[in-house]
mmCIF file of C-alpha atoms (C1' of nucleotides) in Angstrom:
data_model
loop_
_atom_site.group_PDB
_atom_site.id
_atom_site.type_symbol
_atom_site.label_atom_id
_atom_site.label_comp_id
_atom_site.label_asym_id
_atom_site.label_seq_id
_atom_site.Cartn_x
_atom_site.Cartn_y
_atom_site.Cartn_z
ATOM 1 C CA MET A 24 0.000 0.000 0.000
ATOM 2 C CA LYS A 25 1.212 3.495 -0.822
ATOM 3 C CA ASP A 26 2.370 5.785 1.973
ATOM 4 C CA SER A 27 -0.379 8.279 1.146
ATOM 5 C CA ASP A 28 -2.995 5.552 1.548
ATOM 6 C CA GLU A 29 -1.507 4.385 4.843
ATOM 7 C CA LEU A 30 -1.529 7.962 6.060
ATOM 8 C CA LEU A 31 -5.176 8.612 5.166
ATOM 9 C CA ARG A 32 -6.285 5.266 6.588
ATOM 10 C CA TRP A 33 -4.552 6.144 9.840
ATOM 11 C CA TYR A 34 -6.094 9.628 9.844
ATOM 12 C CA ASP A 35 -9.601 8.322 9.305
ATOM 13 C CA GLY A 36 -9.255 6.239 12.427
ATOM 14 C CA ALA A 37 -7.209 8.540 14.645
ATOM 15 C CA LYS A 38 -8.229 12.118 13.913
ATOM 16 C CA ARG A 39 -9.381 14.271 16.800
ATOM 17 C CA GLU A 40 -12.723 16.013 16.770
ATOM 18 C CA MET A 41 -12.420 19.747 16.191
ATOM 19 C CA PRO A 42 -15.197 22.331 15.812
ATOM 20 C CA TRP A 43 -13.797 23.592 12.506
ATOM 21 C CA ARG A 44 -13.742 20.096 11.045
ATOM 22 C CA SER A 45 -17.524 19.772 11.093
ATOM 23 C CA GLY A 46 -18.164 21.800 7.969
ATOM 24 C CA ARG A 47 -16.430 23.070 4.898
ATOM 25 C CA ASP A 48 -17.206 26.772 5.168
ATOM 26 C CA PRO A 49 -14.127 28.573 3.811
ATOM 27 C CA TYR A 50 -14.530 31.501 6.216
ATOM 28 C CA THR A 51 -14.693 29.221 9.230
ATOM 29 C CA ILE A 52 -11.683 27.232 8.102
ATOM 30 C CA TRP A 53 -9.749 30.414 7.416
ATOM 31 C CA VAL A 54 -10.451 31.713 10.940
ATOM 32 C CA SER A 55 -9.359 28.401 12.444
ATOM 33 C CA GLU A 56 -6.114 28.385 10.465
ATOM 34 C CA ILE A 57 -5.235 31.902 11.598
ATOM 35 C CA MET A 58 -5.908 30.999 15.225
ATOM 36 C CA LEU A 59 -3.904 27.790 14.923
ATOM 37 C CA GLN A 60 -0.762 29.607 13.817
ATOM 38 C CA GLN A 61 1.820 28.781 16.491
ATOM 39 C CA THR A 62 -0.995 27.845 18.845
ATOM 40 C CA ARG A 63 -2.130 24.464 20.154
ATOM 41 C CA VAL A 64 -5.452 22.937 19.200
ATOM 42 C CA GLU A 65 -6.649 22.755 22.803
ATOM 43 C CA THR A 66 -5.846 26.416 23.343
ATOM 44 C CA VAL A 67 -7.665 27.492 20.200
ATOM 45 C CA ARG A 68 -10.848 25.486 20.735
ATOM 46 C CA PRO A 69 -12.701 27.828 23.164
ATOM 47 C CA TYR A 70 -11.508 30.968 21.384
ATOM 48 C CA PHE A 71 -12.700 29.603 18.061
ATOM 49 C CA ASN A 72 -16.153 28.747 19.413
ATOM 50 C CA ARG A 73 -16.649 32.191 20.960
ATOM 51 C CA PHE A 74 -15.338 33.916 17.851
ATOM 52 C CA ILE A 75 -17.554 32.053 15.391
ATOM 53 C CA GLU A 76 -20.596 32.459 17.606
ATOM 54 C CA ARG A 77 -20.085 36.223 17.589
ATOM 55 C CA PHE A 78 -18.829 36.485 13.989
ATOM 56 C CA PRO A 79 -20.409 33.623 12.020
ATOM 57 C CA THR A 80 -19.730 35.184 8.601
ATOM 58 C CA VAL A 81 -17.157 37.335 6.833
ATOM 59 C CA ASP A 82 -19.707 40.127 6.722
ATOM 60 C CA SER A 83 -20.309 40.092 10.456
ATOM 61 C CA LEU A 84 -16.573 40.211 11.095
ATOM 62 C CA ALA A 85 -16.041 43.012 8.606
ATOM 63 C CA ALA A 86 -18.800 45.051 10.244
ATOM 64 C CA ALA A 87 -17.314 44.743 13.747
ATOM 65 C CA ALA A 88 -15.181 47.287 15.579
ATOM 66 C CA GLN A 89 -11.526 46.337 15.902
ATOM 67 C CA ASP A 90 -11.704 46.599 19.682
ATOM 68 C CA GLU A 91 -14.318 43.888 19.868
ATOM 69 C CA VAL A 92 -12.308 41.614 17.612
ATOM 70 C CA LEU A 93 -9.224 42.157 19.764
ATOM 71 C CA ALA A 94 -11.224 41.557 22.930
ATOM 72 C CA LEU A 95 -12.348 38.159 21.656
ATOM 73 C CA TRP A 96 -8.710 37.436 20.866
ATOM 74 C CA SER A 97 -7.568 38.524 24.319
ATOM 75 C CA GLY A 98 -5.273 35.919 25.845
ATOM 76 C CA LEU A 99 -4.623 34.078 22.598
ATOM 77 C CA GLY A 100 -1.469 36.026 21.773
ATOM 78 C CA TYR A 101 0.014 37.305 18.505
ATOM 79 C CA TYR A 102 -2.574 40.089 18.299
ATOM 80 C CA ARG A 103 -1.412 41.121 14.866
ATOM 81 C CA ARG A 104 -3.279 38.036 13.646
ATOM 82 C CA ALA A 105 -6.546 39.480 14.918
ATOM 83 C CA ARG A 106 -6.016 42.895 13.373
ATOM 84 C CA GLN A 107 -4.995 41.371 10.054
ATOM 85 C CA LEU A 108 -7.909 38.929 10.083
ATOM 86 C CA HIS A 109 -10.245 41.853 10.628
ATOM 87 C CA ALA A 110 -8.602 43.917 7.880
ATOM 88 C CA ALA A 111 -8.721 40.951 5.500
ATOM 89 C CA ALA A 112 -12.425 40.417 6.182
ATOM 90 C CA ARG A 113 -13.104 44.042 5.265
ATOM 91 C CA GLN A 114 -11.001 43.614 2.151
ATOM 92 C CA ILE A 115 -12.966 40.518 1.118
ATOM 93 C CA VAL A 116 -16.317 42.230 1.669
ATOM 94 C CA ALA A 117 -15.155 45.302 -0.220
ATOM 95 C CA ASP A 118 -14.209 43.035 -3.126
ATOM 96 C CA GLY A 119 -17.638 41.463 -3.296
ATOM 97 C CA GLY A 120 -17.789 39.155 -0.296
ATOM 98 C CA ARG A 121 -16.523 35.960 -1.916
ATOM 99 C CA MET A 122 -13.757 34.065 -0.148
ATOM 100 C CA PRO A 123 -10.686 33.714 -2.384
ATOM 101 C CA SER A 124 -10.179 30.082 -3.398
ATOM 102 C CA SER A 125 -6.735 29.882 -4.975
ATOM 103 C CA GLU A 126 -3.424 29.899 -3.132
ATOM 104 C CA GLU A 127 -2.358 32.987 -5.031
ATOM 105 C CA GLU A 128 -5.472 34.981 -4.143
ATOM 106 C CA LEU A 129 -5.478 33.825 -0.544
ATOM 107 C CA GLN A 130 -1.886 34.840 -0.016
ATOM 108 C CA LYS A 131 -2.740 38.387 -0.958
ATOM 109 C CA LEU A 132 -4.774 38.675 2.241
ATOM 110 C CA PRO A 133 -2.952 40.200 5.211
ATOM 111 C CA GLY A 134 -1.873 37.503 7.650
ATOM 112 C CA VAL A 135 -2.099 34.733 5.064
ATOM 113 C CA GLY A 136 1.267 33.296 4.060
ATOM 114 C CA PRO A 137 2.298 30.153 2.182
ATOM 115 C CA TYR A 138 1.105 27.763 4.869
ATOM 116 C CA THR A 139 -2.330 29.268 5.487
ATOM 117 C CA ALA A 140 -2.990 29.782 1.769
ATOM 118 C CA ALA A 141 -2.285 26.111 1.037
ATOM 119 C CA ALA A 142 -4.245 24.960 4.081
ATOM 120 C CA VAL A 143 -7.402 26.927 3.247
ATOM 121 C CA ALA A 144 -7.189 26.142 -0.479
ATOM 122 C CA SER A 145 -6.825 22.403 0.131
ATOM 123 C CA ILE A 146 -9.225 21.973 3.060
ATOM 124 C CA ALA A 147 -11.991 24.328 1.967
ATOM 125 C CA PHE A 148 -11.681 24.143 -1.825
ATOM 126 C CA GLY A 149 -10.011 20.811 -2.563
ATOM 127 C CA VAL A 150 -7.013 22.411 -4.239
ATOM 128 C CA VAL A 151 -4.101 19.979 -4.479
ATOM 129 C CA ALA A 152 -1.545 22.017 -2.532
ATOM 130 C CA PRO A 153 0.832 20.613 0.108
ATOM 131 C CA VAL A 154 1.266 22.476 3.398
ATOM 132 C CA LEU A 155 4.506 22.847 5.302
ATOM 133 C CA ASP A 156 4.023 23.714 8.956
ATOM 134 C CA GLY A 157 6.034 22.803 12.034
ATOM 135 C CA ASN A 158 4.449 19.357 12.213
ATOM 136 C CA VAL A 159 5.043 18.465 8.588
ATOM 137 C CA GLU A 160 8.550 19.828 8.857
ATOM 138 C CA ARG A 161 9.289 17.505 11.789
ATOM 139 C CA VAL A 162 7.579 14.423 10.341
ATOM 140 C CA LEU A 163 9.279 14.676 6.975
ATOM 141 C CA SER A 164 12.663 15.659 8.403
ATOM 142 C CA ARG A 165 12.527 12.346 10.198
ATOM 143 C CA VAL A 166 11.143 10.329 7.308
ATOM 144 C CA LEU A 167 13.951 11.640 5.105
ATOM 145 C CA ALA A 168 16.560 11.797 7.915
ATOM 146 C CA LEU A 169 17.340 15.306 6.754
ATOM 147 C CA GLU A 170 20.479 16.839 8.252
ATOM 148 C CA GLY A 171 20.905 20.537 8.877
ATOM 149 C CA ASP A 172 18.551 23.415 9.610
ATOM 150 C CA PRO A 173 15.190 22.533 7.996
ATOM 151 C CA ARG A 174 14.227 26.204 7.742
ATOM 152 C CA ARG A 175 16.694 27.017 5.001
ATOM 153 C CA ALA A 176 14.940 27.700 1.734
ATOM 154 C CA ALA A 177 16.593 24.841 -0.118
ATOM 155 C CA THR A 178 15.615 22.351 2.570
ATOM 156 C CA ARG A 179 12.070 23.659 2.691
ATOM 157 C CA ARG A 180 11.743 23.023 -1.015
ATOM 158 C CA ARG A 181 12.717 19.390 -0.513
ATOM 159 C CA LEU A 182 10.286 19.019 2.363
ATOM 160 C CA LEU A 183 7.501 20.555 0.312
ATOM 161 C CA GLU A 184 8.221 18.141 -2.533
ATOM 162 C CA ALA A 185 8.033 15.211 -0.137
ATOM 163 C CA ALA A 186 4.759 16.565 1.255
ATOM 164 C CA GLY A 187 3.404 16.816 -2.277
ATOM 165 C CA ARG A 188 4.205 13.157 -2.922
ATOM 166 C CA LEU A 189 2.144 12.161 0.116
ATOM 167 C CA LEU A 190 -0.891 14.096 -1.103
ATOM 168 C CA ASP A 191 -3.909 12.144 -2.332
ATOM 169 C CA PRO A 192 -5.301 14.257 -5.218
ATOM 170 C CA ALA A 193 -8.799 13.072 -4.299
ATOM 171 C CA ARG A 194 -8.487 14.261 -0.682
ATOM 172 C CA PRO A 195 -5.803 16.956 -0.473
ATOM 173 C CA GLY A 196 -7.283 18.626 2.596
ATOM 174 C CA ASP A 197 -7.428 15.391 4.545
ATOM 175 C CA SER A 198 -3.932 14.435 3.395
ATOM 176 C CA ASN A 199 -2.549 17.711 4.711
ATOM 177 C CA GLN A 200 -4.411 17.436 7.984
ATOM 178 C CA ALA A 201 -3.313 13.835 8.349
ATOM 179 C CA LEU A 202 0.334 14.806 8.163
ATOM 180 C CA MET A 203 -0.178 17.600 10.698
ATOM 181 C CA GLU A 204 -2.230 15.400 12.995
ATOM 182 C CA LEU A 205 0.492 12.770 12.828
ATOM 183 C CA GLY A 206 3.081 15.334 13.890
ATOM 184 C CA ALA A 207 0.889 16.616 16.700
ATOM 185 C CA THR A 208 -0.068 13.268 18.220
ATOM 186 C CA VAL A 209 2.444 10.587 17.152
ATOM 187 C CA CYS A 210 5.588 12.062 15.635
ATOM 188 C CA THR A 211 5.991 14.458 18.558
ATOM 189 C CA PRO A 212 9.131 16.524 19.255
ATOM 190 C CA LYS A 213 10.034 14.316 22.217
ATOM 191 C CA SER A 214 9.386 10.599 22.602
ATOM 192 C CA PRO A 215 7.630 9.920 19.302
ATOM 193 C CA GLU A 216 5.438 6.828 19.288
ATOM 194 C CA CYS A 217 6.896 5.217 16.200
ATOM 195 C CA GLY A 218 4.977 2.005 16.906
ATOM 196 C CA GLU A 219 1.775 3.844 16.028
ATOM 197 C CA CYS A 220 3.114 5.571 12.933
ATOM 198 C CA PRO A 221 1.738 4.708 9.486
ATOM 199 C CA LEU A 222 4.973 5.941 7.905
ATOM 200 C CA ALA A 223 7.336 3.959 10.174
ATOM 201 C CA ALA A 224 8.161 1.326 7.555
ATOM 202 C CA GLY A 225 9.778 3.851 5.244
ATOM 203 C CA CYS A 226 11.142 6.224 7.889
ATOM 204 C CA ALA A 227 14.885 6.783 7.497
ATOM 205 C CA GLY A 228 15.034 8.624 10.809
ATOM 206 C CA LEU A 229 13.612 5.662 12.679
ATOM 207 C CA ALA A 230 16.075 3.403 10.862
ATOM 208 C CA THR A 231 18.951 5.403 12.335
ATOM 209 C CA GLY A 232 17.686 4.500 15.797
ATOM 210 C CA SER A 233 17.212 8.065 17.013
ATOM 211 C CA PRO A 234 14.359 9.798 15.195
ATOM 212 C CA GLU A 235 14.391 12.533 17.859
ATOM 213 C CA HIS A 236 17.661 13.694 16.334
ATOM 214 C CA TYR A 237 15.541 15.304 13.614
ATOM 215 C CA PRO A 238 14.785 18.050 12.795
ATOM 216 C CA GLN A 239 17.961 19.897 13.712
ATOM 217 C CA LEU A 240 16.596 23.282 14.703
ATOM 218 C CA PRO A 241 18.882 26.247 15.395
ATOM 219 C CA GLU A 242 19.311 27.394 19.001
ATOM 220 C CA ARG A 243 16.961 30.036 20.245
ATOM 221 C CA ARG A 244 18.048 33.355 21.606
ATOM 222 C CA LYS A 245 17.437 33.929 25.260
ATOM 223 C CA PRO A 246 14.701 36.413 26.088
ATOM 224 C CA ARG A 247 15.613 39.706 27.657
ATOM 225 C CA ARG A 248 13.962 40.713 30.864
ATOM 226 C CA GLN A 249 12.173 44.025 31.365
ATOM 227 C CA HIS A 250 11.038 45.442 34.684
ATOM 228 C CA ARG A 251 8.089 47.786 34.757
ATOM 229 C CA VAL A 252 5.822 49.476 37.216
ATOM 230 C CA ALA A 253 2.185 49.456 36.199
ATOM 231 C CA VAL A 254 -0.199 51.839 37.883
ATOM 232 C CA VAL A 255 -3.800 51.032 38.704
ATOM 233 C CA VAL A 256 -5.571 54.374 38.897
ATOM 234 C CA GLU A 257 -9.078 53.981 40.235
ATOM 235 C CA ARG A 258 -11.804 56.591 40.317
ATOM 236 C CA ASP A 259 -15.535 56.074 40.831
ATOM 237 C CA ALA A 260 -15.153 52.327 40.327
ATOM 238 C CA ARG A 261 -13.391 52.868 37.015
ATOM 239 C CA VAL A 262 -9.767 52.322 36.098
ATOM 240 C CA LEU A 263 -7.575 54.213 33.679
ATOM 241 C CA LEU A 264 -6.268 52.409 30.612
ATOM 242 C CA ILE A 265 -4.078 53.596 27.762
ATOM 243 C CA ARG A 266 -4.476 52.295 24.246
ATOM 244 C CA ARG A 267 -1.348 51.216 22.434
ATOM 245 C CA PRO A 268 -0.933 52.642 18.924
ATOM 246 C CA ASP A 269 -1.873 50.390 16.012
ATOM 247 C CA ASP A 270 1.671 50.570 14.704
ATOM 248 C CA SER A 271 3.141 49.591 18.041
ATOM 249 C CA GLU A 272 5.609 46.760 17.771
ATOM 250 C CA LEU A 273 4.269 45.036 20.862
ATOM 251 C CA LEU A 274 0.599 44.373 21.658
ATOM 252 C CA ALA A 275 -0.532 46.849 19.016
ATOM 253 C CA GLY A 276 -4.055 48.176 19.428
ATOM 254 C CA THR A 277 -4.529 46.706 22.879
ATOM 255 C CA TRP A 278 -5.403 48.471 26.116
ATOM 256 C CA GLU A 279 -3.037 48.431 29.065
ATOM 257 C CA PHE A 280 -2.358 50.160 32.350
ATOM 258 C CA PRO A 281 -0.103 53.198 32.356
ATOM 259 C CA TRP A 282 3.400 51.952 33.045
ATOM 260 C CA ALA A 283 6.989 53.113 33.260
ATOM 261 C CA PRO A 284 10.332 51.351 33.345
ATOM 262 C CA ALA A 285 11.232 50.313 36.882
ATOM 263 C CA GLY A 286 14.544 50.876 38.564
ATOM 264 C CA LYS A 287 15.013 54.574 38.046
ATOM 265 C CA ASP A 288 15.338 55.911 41.570
ATOM 266 C CA GLY A 289 12.332 57.979 42.511
ATOM 267 C CA GLY A 290 11.583 58.452 38.875
ATOM 268 C CA ILE A 291 8.417 56.465 38.361
ATOM 269 C CA GLU A 292 6.148 59.443 38.898
ATOM 270 C CA GLN A 293 8.342 61.527 36.637
ATOM 271 C CA SER A 294 8.495 58.870 33.950
ATOM 272 C CA LEU A 295 4.717 58.576 33.941
ATOM 273 C CA ALA A 296 4.371 62.344 33.705
ATOM 274 C CA GLU A 297 6.736 62.414 30.759
ATOM 275 C CA ARG A 298 4.902 59.614 28.996
ATOM 276 C CA PHE A 299 1.323 60.572 29.730
ATOM 277 C CA GLY A 300 1.280 64.060 31.227
ATOM 278 C CA GLY A 301 -0.353 65.047 34.532
ATOM 279 C CA ASN A 302 0.977 64.810 38.056
ATOM 280 C CA TRP A 303 1.170 61.249 39.320
ATOM 281 C CA GLN A 304 0.948 60.260 42.947
ATOM 282 C CA ILE A 305 1.668 56.647 43.681
ATOM 283 C CA ASP A 306 0.833 54.560 46.689
ATOM 284 C CA ARG A 307 3.227 51.636 46.505
ATOM 285 C CA ARG A 308 1.331 48.826 48.140
ATOM 286 C CA LEU A 309 0.454 46.179 45.623
ATOM 287 C CA GLY A 310 2.110 43.068 44.401
ATOM 288 C CA ARG A 311 3.900 41.782 41.400
ATOM 289 C CA VAL A 312 2.780 40.200 38.170
ATOM 290 C CA ARG A 313 5.072 38.189 36.042
ATOM 291 C CA HIS A 314 4.252 38.341 32.377
ATOM 292 C CA ALA A 315 6.331 36.079 30.230
ATOM 293 C CA ILE A 316 6.619 36.680 26.533
ATOM 294 C CA THR A 317 8.597 34.426 24.257
ATOM 295 C CA HIS A 318 11.323 36.896 23.537
ATOM 296 C CA ARG A 319 10.947 39.314 26.383
ATOM 297 C CA ALA A 320 9.878 38.666 29.935
ATOM 298 C CA LEU A 321 8.165 41.439 31.799
ATOM 299 C CA GLU A 322 8.313 41.619 35.551
ATOM 300 C CA VAL A 323 5.471 43.977 36.303
ATOM 301 C CA GLU A 324 5.233 45.516 39.721
ATOM 302 C CA VAL A 325 1.714 46.794 40.287
ATOM 303 C CA VAL A 326 1.052 49.835 42.452
ATOM 304 C CA ARG A 327 -1.927 52.042 43.126
ATOM 305 C CA GLY A 328 -1.839 55.571 41.883
ATOM 306 C CA SER A 329 -3.817 58.690 41.268
ATOM 307 C CA VAL A 330 -3.621 61.464 38.726
ATOM 308 C CA ALA A 331 -3.673 65.066 39.798
ATOM 309 C CA GLY A 332 -4.854 67.672 37.384
ATOM 310 C CA GLY A 333 -8.068 66.097 36.172
ATOM 311 C CA GLU A 334 -7.914 64.161 32.943
ATOM 312 C CA ALA A 335 -4.359 65.201 32.472
ATOM 313 C CA ILE A 336 -3.406 62.596 29.956
ATOM 314 C CA ALA A 337 -1.231 63.902 27.207
ATOM 315 C CA GLN A 338 -2.933 64.723 23.952
ATOM 316 C CA GLY A 339 -2.351 62.210 21.201
ATOM 317 C CA ILE A 340 -2.450 59.264 23.566
ATOM 318 C CA GLU A 341 -5.772 57.474 23.580
ATOM 319 C CA SER A 342 -6.970 56.726 27.070
ATOM 320 C CA GLY A 343 -10.167 56.017 28.931
ATOM 321 C CA TRP A 344 -11.810 55.094 32.199
ATOM 322 C CA PHE A 345 -13.272 51.615 32.233
ATOM 323 C CA THR A 346 -15.487 49.649 34.570
ATOM 324 C CA ALA A 347 -14.591 46.059 35.300
ATOM 325 C CA GLU A 348 -17.449 44.927 33.065
ATOM 326 C CA GLU A 349 -16.272 47.040 30.189
ATOM 327 C CA ILE A 350 -12.782 45.681 30.585
ATOM 328 C CA GLU A 351 -14.150 42.173 30.600
ATOM 329 C CA ARG A 352 -15.884 42.924 27.323
ATOM 330 C CA LEU A 353 -13.411 45.144 25.544
ATOM 331 C CA ALA A 354 -9.948 45.164 27.057
ATOM 332 C CA SER A 355 -7.833 43.153 24.713
ATOM 333 C CA SER A 356 -4.705 42.269 26.581
ATOM 334 C CA SER A 357 -4.936 39.467 29.082
ATOM 335 C CA LEU A 358 -2.248 41.218 31.097
ATOM 336 C CA VAL A 359 -4.833 43.859 31.946
ATOM 337 C CA GLY A 360 -7.049 41.182 33.470
ATOM 338 C CA LYS A 361 -4.176 39.718 35.449
ATOM 339 C CA ILE A 362 -3.173 43.053 36.889
ATOM 340 C CA LEU A 363 -6.770 43.976 37.632
ATOM 341 C CA ARG A 364 -7.268 40.780 39.596
ATOM 342 C CA CYS A 365 -3.970 41.369 41.330
ATOM 343 C CA ALA A 366 -4.902 44.900 42.294
ATOM 344 C CA GLY A 367 -8.451 44.060 43.228
ATOM 345 C CA ALA A 368 -9.550 47.239 41.535
ATOM 346 C CA ALA A 369 -13.077 48.196 40.471
ATOM 347 C CA GLY A 370 -14.695 45.456 42.464
ATOM 348 C CA THR A 371 -13.232 42.634 40.453
ATOM 349 C CA SER A 372 -11.690 40.774 43.322
ATOM 350 C CA THR A 373 -11.719 40.218 47.036
ATOM 351 C CA ALA A 374 -7.979 40.706 47.100
ATOM 352 C CA ALA A 375 -8.329 44.460 47.534
ATOM 353 C CA ASP A 376 -6.260 44.427 50.684
ATOM 354 C CA SER A 377 -3.559 42.163 49.431
ATOM 355 C CA GLY A 378 -0.979 44.580 50.800
ATOM 356 C CA SER A 379 2.457 43.982 49.391
ATOM 357 C CA ARG A 380 1.944 40.277 48.871
ATOM 358 C CA PRO A 381 3.168 39.311 45.425
ATOM 359 C CA CYS A 382 0.434 38.069 43.169
ATOM 360 C CA GLY A 383 0.092 36.719 39.700
ATOM 361 C CA PRO A 384 0.737 33.305 38.223
ATOM 362 C "C1'" DC B 11 17.966 35.553 6.167
ATOM 363 C "C1'" DA B 12 17.436 36.606 11.094
ATOM 364 C "C1'" DT B 13 14.395 38.408 14.237
ATOM 365 C "C1'" DA B 14 10.102 39.655 16.619
ATOM 366 C "C1'" DC B 15 5.615 38.564 17.793
ATOM 367 C "C1'" DG B 16 2.133 36.028 23.094
ATOM 368 C "C1'" DT B 17 0.728 32.605 25.763
ATOM 369 C "C1'" DG B 18 0.088 28.249 28.283
ATOM 370 C "C1'" DG B 19 1.498 23.530 29.024
ATOM 371 C "C1'" DG B 20 4.912 19.776 29.753
ATOM 372 C "C1'" DC B 21 8.910 18.132 31.905
ATOM 373 C "C1'" DT C 30 12.343 27.276 38.092
ATOM 374 C "C1'" DG C 31 13.688 27.435 33.539
ATOM 375 C "C1'" DC C 32 13.629 25.788 29.059
ATOM 376 C "C1'" DC C 33 11.330 23.921 25.042
ATOM 377 C "C1'" DC C 34 7.634 23.880 22.204
ATOM 378 C "C1'" DA C 35 3.108 24.951 19.313
ATOM 379 C "C1'" DA C 36 -1.593 24.164 12.379
ATOM 380 C "C1'" DG C 37 3.535 31.024 10.686
ATOM 381 C "C1'" DT C 38 3.799 35.795 9.001
ATOM 382 C "C1'" DA C 39 5.886 40.198 8.285
ATOM 383 C "C1'" DT C 40 9.835 42.919 8.046
#
DNA sequence: CATACGTGGGC
DNA sequence: TGCCCAAGTAT
């Protein structure tokens, strides 16, 4: 039996149930593929369900405000995906409302690269196009016992060719998903279960005796650590948030507490004044939130504060006073929720008198 | 081509 | 605790 047949037979018996696998609506599949970028299936599942319930069609997504889209994305990470998904939906509607069906058209959408274009084209439209994601890269690096960094362009071409050979022209979408599912559940980064693998017979990596040796990924750079002081300013059961600019490199378009770099002696109030205007008075009582990001780790110390001089937030910086309910609905960074719970502000927690006890994860 | 982007889970 | 990893894309 051909490898592609073995693979599909295995997939038919071993595939996991996923909400986006129930239908073949291109919009739904597109949304799922964007959410799944660098994100585990189990993490995506609840976000996907909430998102599709609120935005069941391209038109409903295109008609939404960006803040609401970001709020539904809150906690999922890589927020650029949400903004680009939203922008792409508006682009599609402006062009007539039909989902693009070819790889070439799909890849013109913001946030859609080679992987997502091939995934949507094959799964939703039956286009015979191989995908190359992290799973496929690992599975085929092992099958071929490929030495060297698999992310080099030349190597990727070879992997894509191998993926194409495993594609069943009658079921390209299932073939692609089968290879990814295999990587996610059997051909895992550590301790692969080669006994369960439909490709084991022809796997050169397994034949070497140490399939885990592949793929040979380059070392990662260590993240740098940043220390910040975030200020929870509360007034009439509302808290002050600042909106990050859309072109911000980090957490663009999301709301956050006013913050300043920590460590400058006595300079927090001054730093805040320079950044946001107004006279800041800070009551240093609250705890600490650790916010880890892949490439930067933030150690956020949370303190209470107040702003003298009315709404003295510098012009040009978008800011607002939010109730806990509004934050629940609209605030788009999960760090805001963490800090709010830590601070016990606006009636969101019973930890209001947590004193200087560190809090957070 | 290297780097940055977020977060949560596993060991 | 700290490190690795996960259905990639944009710059």
